[in-house]
mmCIF file of C-alpha atoms in Angstrom:
data_model
loop_
_atom_site.group_PDB
_atom_site.id
_atom_site.type_symbol
_atom_site.label_atom_id
_atom_site.label_comp_id
_atom_site.label_asym_id
_atom_site.label_seq_id
_atom_site.Cartn_x
_atom_site.Cartn_y
_atom_site.Cartn_z
ATOM 1 C CA UNK A 1348 -14.136 15.105 -26.879
ATOM 2 C CA UNK A 1349 -16.555 12.925 -24.903
ATOM 3 C CA UNK A 1350 -14.493 9.866 -25.804
ATOM 4 C CA UNK A 1351 -11.343 11.576 -24.523
ATOM 5 C CA UNK A 1352 -13.096 12.384 -21.258
ATOM 6 C CA UNK A 1353 -14.265 8.757 -20.952
ATOM 7 C CA UNK A 1354 -10.729 7.425 -21.496
ATOM 8 C CA UNK A 1355 -9.338 9.887 -18.942
ATOM 9 C CA UNK A 1356 -12.122 8.882 -16.549
ATOM 10 C CA UNK A 1357 -11.216 5.198 -16.878
ATOM 11 C CA UNK A 1358 -7.536 6.027 -16.452
ATOM 12 C CA UNK A 1359 -8.456 7.916 -13.290
ATOM 13 C CA UNK A 1360 -10.397 4.919 -11.996
ATOM 14 C CA UNK A 1361 -7.390 2.704 -12.678
ATOM 15 C CA UNK A 1362 -5.077 5.103 -10.841
ATOM 16 C CA UNK A 1363 -7.633 5.353 -8.048
ATOM 17 C CA UNK A 1364 -7.718 1.571 -7.650
ATOM 18 C CA UNK A 1365 -3.954 1.362 -7.113
ATOM 19 C CA UNK A 1366 -4.208 4.225 -4.653
ATOM 20 C CA UNK A 1367 -7.078 2.466 -2.869
ATOM 21 C CA UNK A 1368 -5.126 -0.779 -2.470
ATOM 22 C CA UNK A 1369 -2.180 1.087 -0.934
ATOM 23 C CA UNK A 1370 -4.250 3.485 1.184
ATOM 24 C CA UNK A 1371 -6.560 0.762 2.522
ATOM 25 C CA UNK A 1372 -3.546 -0.708 4.302
ATOM 26 C CA UNK A 1373 -2.592 2.691 5.657
ATOM 27 C CA UNK A 1374 -6.097 3.447 6.922
ATOM 28 C CA UNK A 1375 -6.278 0.081 8.720
ATOM 29 C CA UNK A 1376 -2.942 0.724 10.438
ATOM 30 C CA UNK A 1377 -3.891 4.296 11.281
ATOM 31 C CA UNK A 1378 -7.357 3.334 12.472
ATOM 32 C CA UNK A 1379 -6.325 0.402 14.657
ATOM 33 C CA UNK A 1380 -2.769 1.183 15.803
ATOM 34 C CA UNK A 1381 -3.178 4.984 15.730
ATOM 35 C CA UNK A 1382 0.168 5.187 13.926
ATOM 36 C CA UNK A 1383 0.791 7.571 11.037
ATOM 37 C CA UNK A 1384 3.031 5.080 9.255
ATOM 38 C CA UNK A 1385 5.373 7.151 7.109
ATOM 39 C CA UNK A 1386 7.092 3.923 6.011
ATOM 40 C CA UNK A 1387 3.962 2.813 4.136
ATOM 41 C CA UNK A 1388 5.126 4.499 0.927
ATOM 42 C CA UNK A 1389 8.489 2.780 1.326
ATOM 43 C CA UNK A 1390 6.694 -0.575 1.551
ATOM 44 C CA UNK A 1391 5.097 0.305 -1.794
ATOM 45 C CA UNK A 1392 8.496 1.157 -3.268
ATOM 46 C CA UNK A 1393 10.053 -2.018 -1.871
ATOM 47 C CA UNK A 1394 7.333 -4.077 -3.548
ATOM 48 C CA UNK A 1395 7.852 -2.306 -6.878
ATOM 49 C CA UNK A 1396 11.581 -3.118 -6.840
ATOM 50 C CA UNK A 1397 10.903 -6.695 -5.744
ATOM 51 C CA UNK A 1398 8.409 -7.053 -8.595
ATOM 52 C CA UNK A 1399 11.078 -5.727 -10.959
ATOM 53 C CA UNK A 1400 13.570 -8.316 -9.676
ATOM 54 C CA UNK A 1401 11.099 -11.194 -9.999
ATOM 55 C CA UNK A 1402 9.868 -10.295 -13.482
ATOM 56 C CA UNK A 1403 13.422 -9.698 -14.710
ATOM 57 C CA UNK A 1404 14.564 -13.044 -13.312
ATOM 58 C CA UNK A 1405 11.726 -14.793 -15.157
ATOM 59 C CA UNK A 1406 12.321 -12.960 -18.436
ATOM 60 C CA UNK A 1407 9.327 -10.616 -18.368
ATOM 61 C CA UNK A 1408 6.940 -13.491 -18.984
ATOM 62 C CA UNK A 1409 3.335 -13.841 -17.843
ATOM 63 C CA UNK A 1410 4.593 -16.258 -15.194
ATOM 64 C CA UNK A 1411 7.006 -13.579 -13.988
ATOM 65 C CA UNK A 1412 4.172 -11.078 -13.637
ATOM 66 C CA UNK A 1413 1.993 -13.510 -11.687
ATOM 67 C CA UNK A 1414 4.955 -14.495 -9.521
ATOM 68 C CA UNK A 1415 5.715 -10.822 -8.803
ATOM 69 C CA UNK A 1416 2.122 -10.268 -7.665
ATOM 70 C CA UNK A 1417 2.534 -13.114 -5.196
ATOM 71 C CA UNK A 1418 6.150 -12.719 -4.061
ATOM 72 C CA UNK A 1419 6.457 -8.929 -3.702
ATOM 73 C CA UNK A 1420 3.478 -8.482 -1.312
ATOM 74 C CA UNK A 1421 4.627 -11.466 0.768
ATOM 75 C CA UNK A 1422 8.151 -10.040 1.076
ATOM 76 C CA UNK A 1423 6.779 -6.669 2.172
ATOM 77 C CA UNK A 1424 4.281 -8.266 4.569
ATOM 78 C CA UNK A 1425 7.080 -10.295 6.178
ATOM 79 C CA UNK A 1426 9.160 -7.125 6.537
ATOM 80 C CA UNK A 1427 6.162 -5.326 8.071
ATOM 81 C CA UNK A 1428 5.526 -8.111 10.566
ATOM 82 C CA UNK A 1429 9.173 -8.101 11.684
ATOM 83 C CA UNK A 1430 9.243 -4.294 11.833
ATOM 84 C CA UNK A 1431 6.132 -4.120 14.006
ATOM 85 C CA UNK A 1432 7.079 -7.059 16.263
ATOM 86 C CA UNK A 1433 10.677 -6.111 16.983
ATOM 87 C CA UNK A 1434 10.566 -2.314 16.808
ATOM 88 C CA UNK A 1435 7.150 -0.634 16.896
ATOM 89 C CA UNK A 1436 5.829 -2.907 19.638
ATOM 90 C CA UNK A 1437 8.711 -1.829 21.892
ATOM 91 C CA UNK A 1438 7.568 1.781 21.824
ATOM 92 C CA UNK A 1439 3.817 1.189 21.549
ATOM 93 C CA UNK A 1440 3.069 2.838 24.894
ATOM 94 C CA UNK A 1441 5.298 5.835 24.377
ATOM 95 C CA UNK A 1442 4.246 9.146 22.852
ATOM 96 C CA UNK A 1443 3.223 9.106 19.195
ATOM 97 C CA UNK A 1444 6.287 11.200 18.381
ATOM 98 C CA UNK A 1445 8.501 8.143 18.978
ATOM 99 C CA UNK A 1446 6.456 6.103 16.511
ATOM 100 C CA UNK A 1447 6.599 8.861 13.922
ATOM 101 C CA UNK A 1448 10.363 9.041 14.255
ATOM 102 C CA UNK A 1449 10.628 5.254 14.044
ATOM 103 C CA UNK A 1450 8.574 4.989 10.858
ATOM 104 C CA UNK A 1451 10.379 7.949 9.296
ATOM 105 C CA UNK A 1452 13.712 6.301 10.107
ATOM 106 C CA UNK A 1453 12.411 3.170 8.378
ATOM 107 C CA UNK A 1454 11.837 5.172 5.185
ATOM 108 C CA UNK A 1455 15.492 6.232 5.164
ATOM 109 C CA UNK A 1456 16.739 2.717 5.902
ATOM 110 C CA UNK A 1457 14.572 1.145 3.207
ATOM 111 C CA UNK A 1458 15.599 3.781 0.666
ATOM 112 C CA UNK A 1459 19.311 3.207 1.370
ATOM 113 C CA UNK A 1460 18.801 -0.551 1.318
ATOM 114 C CA UNK A 1461 17.134 -0.378 -2.108
ATOM 115 C CA UNK A 1462 19.921 1.889 -3.371
ATOM 116 C CA UNK A 1463 22.545 -0.614 -2.197
ATOM 117 C CA UNK A 1464 20.806 -3.524 -3.939
ATOM 118 C CA UNK A 1465 19.494 -1.981 -7.160
ATOM 119 C CA UNK A 1466 21.377 1.325 -7.409
ATOM 120 C CA UNK A 1467 19.851 4.706 -8.155
ATOM 121 C CA UNK A 1468 19.016 4.174 -11.842
ATOM 122 C CA UNK A 1469 15.474 4.115 -13.162
ATOM 123 C CA UNK A 1470 14.073 0.651 -13.780
ATOM 124 C CA UNK A 1471 11.119 -0.410 -15.859
ATOM 125 C CA UNK A 1472 8.758 -3.369 -15.773
ATOM 126 C CA UNK A 1473 6.924 -4.103 -18.985
ATOM 127 C CA UNK A 1474 3.308 -5.114 -19.254
ATOM 128 C CA UNK A 1475 2.842 -8.890 -19.080
ATOM 129 C CA UNK A 1476 2.611 -10.261 -22.649
ATOM 130 C CA UNK A 1477 -0.979 -11.408 -22.163
ATOM 131 C CA UNK A 1478 -1.997 -7.817 -21.259
ATOM 132 C CA UNK A 1479 0.307 -5.832 -23.543
ATOM 133 C CA UNK A 1480 -2.491 -4.911 -25.948
ATOM 134 C CA UNK A 1481 -5.304 -2.430 -25.677
ATOM 135 C CA UNK A 1482 -9.090 -2.424 -25.755
ATOM 136 C CA UNK A 1483 -11.123 -0.460 -28.252
ATOM 137 C CA UNK A 1484 -13.449 1.954 -26.472
ATOM 138 C CA UNK A 1485 -15.501 4.051 -28.877
ATOM 139 C CA UNK A 1486 -12.615 3.984 -31.310
ATOM 140 C CA UNK A 1487 -9.940 4.908 -28.778
ATOM 141 C CA UNK A 1488 -7.371 2.482 -27.318
ATOM 142 C CA UNK A 1489 -7.407 1.770 -23.605
ATOM 143 C CA UNK A 1490 -4.589 -0.370 -22.106
ATOM 144 C CA UNK A 1491 -5.789 -3.856 -21.205
ATOM 145 C CA UNK A 1492 -3.532 -3.780 -18.152
ATOM 146 C CA UNK A 1493 -5.505 -0.851 -16.739
ATOM 147 C CA UNK A 1494 -8.655 -2.972 -16.926
ATOM 148 C CA UNK A 1495 -6.905 -5.704 -14.909
ATOM 149 C CA UNK A 1496 -5.967 -3.106 -12.277
ATOM 150 C CA UNK A 1497 -9.592 -1.969 -12.021
ATOM 151 C CA UNK A 1498 -10.859 -5.547 -11.685
ATOM 152 C CA UNK A 1499 -8.250 -6.516 -9.084
ATOM 153 C CA UNK A 1500 -8.983 -3.333 -7.127
ATOM 154 C CA UNK A 1501 -12.676 -4.195 -7.011
ATOM 155 C CA UNK A 1502 -11.877 -7.773 -5.958
ATOM 156 C CA UNK A 1503 -9.634 -6.553 -3.141
ATOM 157 C CA UNK A 1504 -12.280 -4.027 -2.036
ATOM 158 C CA UNK A 1505 -14.909 -6.789 -1.936
ATOM 159 C CA UNK A 1506 -12.526 -9.113 -0.096
ATOM 160 C CA UNK A 1507 -11.672 -6.510 2.537
ATOM 161 C CA UNK A 1508 -15.358 -5.639 3.033
ATOM 162 C CA UNK A 1509 -16.192 -9.335 3.431
ATOM 163 C CA UNK A 1510 -13.358 -9.773 5.931
ATOM 164 C CA UNK A 1511 -14.418 -6.736 7.979
ATOM 165 C CA UNK A 1512 -18.104 -7.672 8.064
ATOM 166 C CA UNK A 1513 -18.083 -11.483 8.039
ATOM 167 C CA UNK A 1514 -15.041 -12.664 9.978
ATOM 168 C CA UNK A 1515 -14.138 -12.522 13.652
ATOM 169 C CA UNK A 1516 -10.796 -10.935 12.782
ATOM 170 C CA UNK A 1517 -12.531 -8.236 10.760
ATOM 171 C CA UNK A 1518 -15.094 -7.472 13.429
ATOM 172 C CA UNK A 1519 -12.260 -7.206 15.970
ATOM 173 C CA UNK A 1520 -10.540 -4.700 13.687
ATOM 174 C CA UNK A 1521 -13.757 -2.667 13.446
ATOM 175 C CA UNK A 1522 -14.111 -2.685 17.227
ATOM 176 C CA UNK A 1523 -10.472 -1.657 17.669
ATOM 177 C CA UNK A 1524 -10.966 1.288 15.310
ATOM 178 C CA UNK A 1525 -13.869 2.541 17.426
ATOM 179 C CA UNK A 1526 -12.626 1.679 20.938
ATOM 180 C CA UNK A 1527 -9.220 -0.040 21.303
ATOM 181 C CA UNK A 1528 -9.394 0.024 25.119
ATOM 182 C CA UNK A 1529 -12.647 -1.936 25.047
ATOM 183 C CA UNK A 1530 -11.069 -4.568 22.784
ATOM 184 C CA UNK A 1531 -8.261 -5.072 25.285
ATOM 185 C CA UNK A 1532 -10.750 -5.287 28.164
ATOM 186 C CA UNK A 1533 -12.534 -8.161 26.372
ATOM 187 C CA UNK A 1534 -9.422 -10.303 26.651
ATOM 188 C CA UNK A 1535 -8.338 -10.045 23.014
ATOM 189 C CA UNK A 1536 -4.594 -10.269 22.472
ATOM 190 C CA UNK A 1537 -4.138 -6.668 21.377
ATOM 191 C CA UNK A 1538 -0.379 -6.846 20.592
ATOM 192 C CA UNK A 1539 -0.983 -9.813 18.276
ATOM 193 C CA UNK A 1540 -3.912 -7.966 16.665
ATOM 194 C CA UNK A 1541 -1.672 -4.965 16.059
ATOM 195 C CA UNK A 1542 1.017 -7.138 14.462
ATOM 196 C CA UNK A 1543 -1.489 -8.870 12.163
ATOM 197 C CA UNK A 1544 -3.102 -5.585 11.115
ATOM 198 C CA UNK A 1545 0.298 -4.049 10.424
ATOM 199 C CA UNK A 1546 1.274 -7.099 8.366
ATOM 200 C CA UNK A 1547 -1.998 -6.904 6.435
ATOM 201 C CA UNK A 1548 -1.453 -3.207 5.786
ATOM 202 C CA UNK A 1549 2.083 -3.874 4.548
ATOM 203 C CA UNK A 1550 0.787 -6.665 2.290
ATOM 204 C CA UNK A 1551 -1.716 -4.269 0.729
ATOM 205 C CA UNK A 1552 1.049 -1.724 0.114
ATOM 206 C CA UNK A 1553 2.996 -4.552 -1.513
ATOM 207 C CA UNK A 1554 0.101 -5.459 -3.806
ATOM 208 C CA UNK A 1555 -0.197 -1.820 -4.823
ATOM 209 C CA UNK A 1556 3.532 -1.557 -5.547
ATOM 210 C CA UNK A 1557 3.576 -4.748 -7.616
ATOM 211 C CA UNK A 1558 0.503 -3.621 -9.601
ATOM 212 C CA UNK A 1559 1.933 -0.154 -10.237
ATOM 213 C CA UNK A 1560 5.373 -1.367 -11.348
ATOM 214 C CA UNK A 1561 4.412 -1.962 -15.032
ATOM 215 C CA UNK A 1562 2.624 1.410 -15.276
ATOM 216 C CA UNK A 1563 5.387 3.820 -14.343
ATOM 217 C CA UNK A 1564 9.106 3.775 -13.770
ATOM 218 C CA UNK A 1565 10.486 1.984 -10.737
ATOM 219 C CA UNK A 1566 12.890 4.321 -9.007
ATOM 220 C CA UNK A 1567 13.904 5.828 -5.710
ATOM 221 C CA UNK A 1568 11.456 8.516 -4.665
ATOM 222 C CA UNK A 1569 8.251 6.895 -5.888
ATOM 223 C CA UNK A 1570 7.332 6.498 -2.235
ATOM 224 C CA UNK A 1571 7.030 10.256 -1.734
ATOM 225 C CA UNK A 1572 4.020 10.906 -3.948
ATOM 226 C CA UNK A 1573 2.162 7.730 -2.992
ATOM 227 C CA UNK A 1574 2.449 8.363 0.768
ATOM 228 C CA UNK A 1575 1.107 11.920 0.393
ATOM 229 C CA UNK A 1576 -1.823 10.759 -1.724
ATOM 230 C CA UNK A 1577 -2.477 7.840 0.645
ATOM 231 C CA UNK A 1578 -2.708 10.143 3.649
ATOM 232 C CA UNK A 1579 -5.092 12.314 1.637
ATOM 233 C CA UNK A 1580 -7.243 9.216 1.022
ATOM 234 C CA UNK A 1581 -7.260 8.366 4.747
ATOM 235 C CA UNK A 1582 -8.316 11.907 5.664
ATOM 236 C CA UNK A 1583 -10.963 12.231 2.958
ATOM 237 C CA UNK A 1584 -12.369 8.720 3.402
ATOM 238 C CA UNK A 1585 -12.241 8.638 7.201
ATOM 239 C CA UNK A 1586 -9.746 6.829 9.416
ATOM 240 C CA UNK A 1587 -10.189 3.044 9.399
ATOM 241 C CA UNK A 1588 -12.984 3.041 6.801
ATOM 242 C CA UNK A 1589 -12.447 0.714 3.817
ATOM 243 C CA UNK A 1590 -15.508 2.017 1.869
ATOM 244 C CA UNK A 1591 -14.349 5.534 2.656
ATOM 245 C CA UNK A 1592 -10.870 4.742 1.342
ATOM 246 C CA UNK A 1593 -12.362 3.362 -1.878
ATOM 247 C CA UNK A 1594 -14.533 6.437 -2.409
ATOM 248 C CA UNK A 1595 -11.697 8.829 -1.609
ATOM 249 C CA UNK A 1596 -9.178 7.004 -3.807
ATOM 250 C CA UNK A 1597 -11.573 7.081 -6.766
ATOM 251 C CA UNK A 1598 -12.260 10.774 -6.199
ATOM 252 C CA UNK A 1599 -8.544 11.555 -6.118
ATOM 253 C CA UNK A 1600 -7.750 9.366 -9.115
ATOM 254 C CA UNK A 1601 -10.529 10.844 -11.238
ATOM 255 C CA UNK A 1602 -9.932 14.437 -10.123
ATOM 256 C CA UNK A 1603 -6.227 14.110 -10.884
ATOM 257 C CA UNK A 1604 -6.821 12.434 -14.242
ATOM 258 C CA UNK A 1605 -9.415 14.933 -15.432
ATOM 259 C CA UNK A 1606 -7.418 17.778 -13.920
ATOM 260 C CA UNK A 1607 -4.566 16.929 -16.284
ATOM 261 C CA UNK A 1608 -6.919 17.678 -19.205
ATOM 262 C CA UNK A 1609 -8.039 21.015 -17.771
ATOM 263 C CA UNK A 1610 -4.915 22.386 -16.152
ATOM 264 C CA UNK A 1611 -1.921 20.000 -16.209
ATOM 265 C CA UNK A 1612 0.197 22.156 -13.910
ATOM 266 C CA UNK A 1613 -2.535 22.155 -11.268
ATOM 267 C CA UNK A 1614 -3.350 18.432 -11.413
ATOM 268 C CA UNK A 1615 -1.786 17.792 -7.980
ATOM 269 C CA UNK A 1616 -3.396 20.917 -6.546
ATOM 270 C CA UNK A 1617 -6.862 19.549 -7.358
ATOM 271 C CA UNK A 1618 -6.254 16.720 -4.867
ATOM 272 C CA UNK A 1619 -5.604 19.131 -2.039
ATOM 273 C CA UNK A 1620 -8.532 21.332 -3.055
ATOM 274 C CA UNK A 1621 -10.748 18.257 -2.638
ATOM 275 C CA UNK A 1622 -9.001 17.498 0.673
ATOM 276 C CA UNK A 1623 -9.622 21.019 2.002
ATOM 277 C CA UNK A 1624 -13.266 20.901 0.912
ATOM 278 C CA UNK A 1625 -13.850 17.650 2.827
ATOM 279 C CA UNK A 1626 -12.075 18.941 5.920
ATOM 280 C CA UNK A 1627 -14.265 22.040 5.916
ATOM 281 C CA UNK A 1628 -17.565 20.244 5.314
ATOM 282 C CA UNK A 1629 -16.984 16.912 7.057
ATOM 283 C CA UNK A 1630 -13.845 16.882 9.273
ATOM 284 C CA UNK A 1631 -14.220 13.190 10.181
ATOM 285 C CA UNK A 1632 -14.043 12.203 6.511
ATOM 286 C CA UNK A 1633 -16.695 11.012 4.078
ATOM 287 C CA UNK A 1634 -17.428 7.758 5.926
ATOM 288 C CA UNK A 1635 -15.466 8.274 9.131
ATOM 289 C CA UNK A 1636 -16.882 8.468 12.617
ATOM 290 C CA UNK A 1637 -17.032 11.740 14.513
ATOM 291 C CA UNK A 1638 -14.682 11.608 17.528
#
């Protein structure tokens, strides 16, 4: 029984790491641009389909997997940069409702675009051959690919923390999360900052989509669940907080994974129970700032 719980716990950490990678991009965009980007889940879906195309073109080889991890996030980041520069920037000073409508429209356009290119059938991406096996943990198998996801998630978390704390770009992002008007008053090119942050957020969604592609099916609609869970991470962790996003994503991943053992039909409900508890006890999020 304890071994089963340990395996479920590790599976939850793996799921939480993918969620963290995706949600960290969303929390940066939300914290800096103040945009609830509904298209973020569609970026994730776009990356998953791009990863499918790349790995299929290269015959499902290890090279195909590595190439998908590089190409898919870059494609999504490029799309995000163009989307922010040519569309969102034009309505940046209007009411938030315009931005919500714009990002929601993007979800519909991306979904139809994917349907035109790949159709509506379910697609699958196999594990890369070098990670197709499993590890032995106390006599129980644990997919080696899940371990890679955990390691890459930790690397990305460390990289983002280093960027935020050690680089000028990161410190500017932190300042913009706290006081965007002050950042503009200091002579920083705010529109360019917004474009770069949006591109970075889209790239992170792309990494998450490419990593998740071998775990589940690649199909239309996978953006719905990930965007809901990502917003839950932003709220629980605190807007604009990378450590908060990591903590919240792990909580959600573990709660959902263990919840499946206790009450499978209520596994999703456990996420929102945790969300409600945080909102009641700490409305600004676990590591967010009180406004």
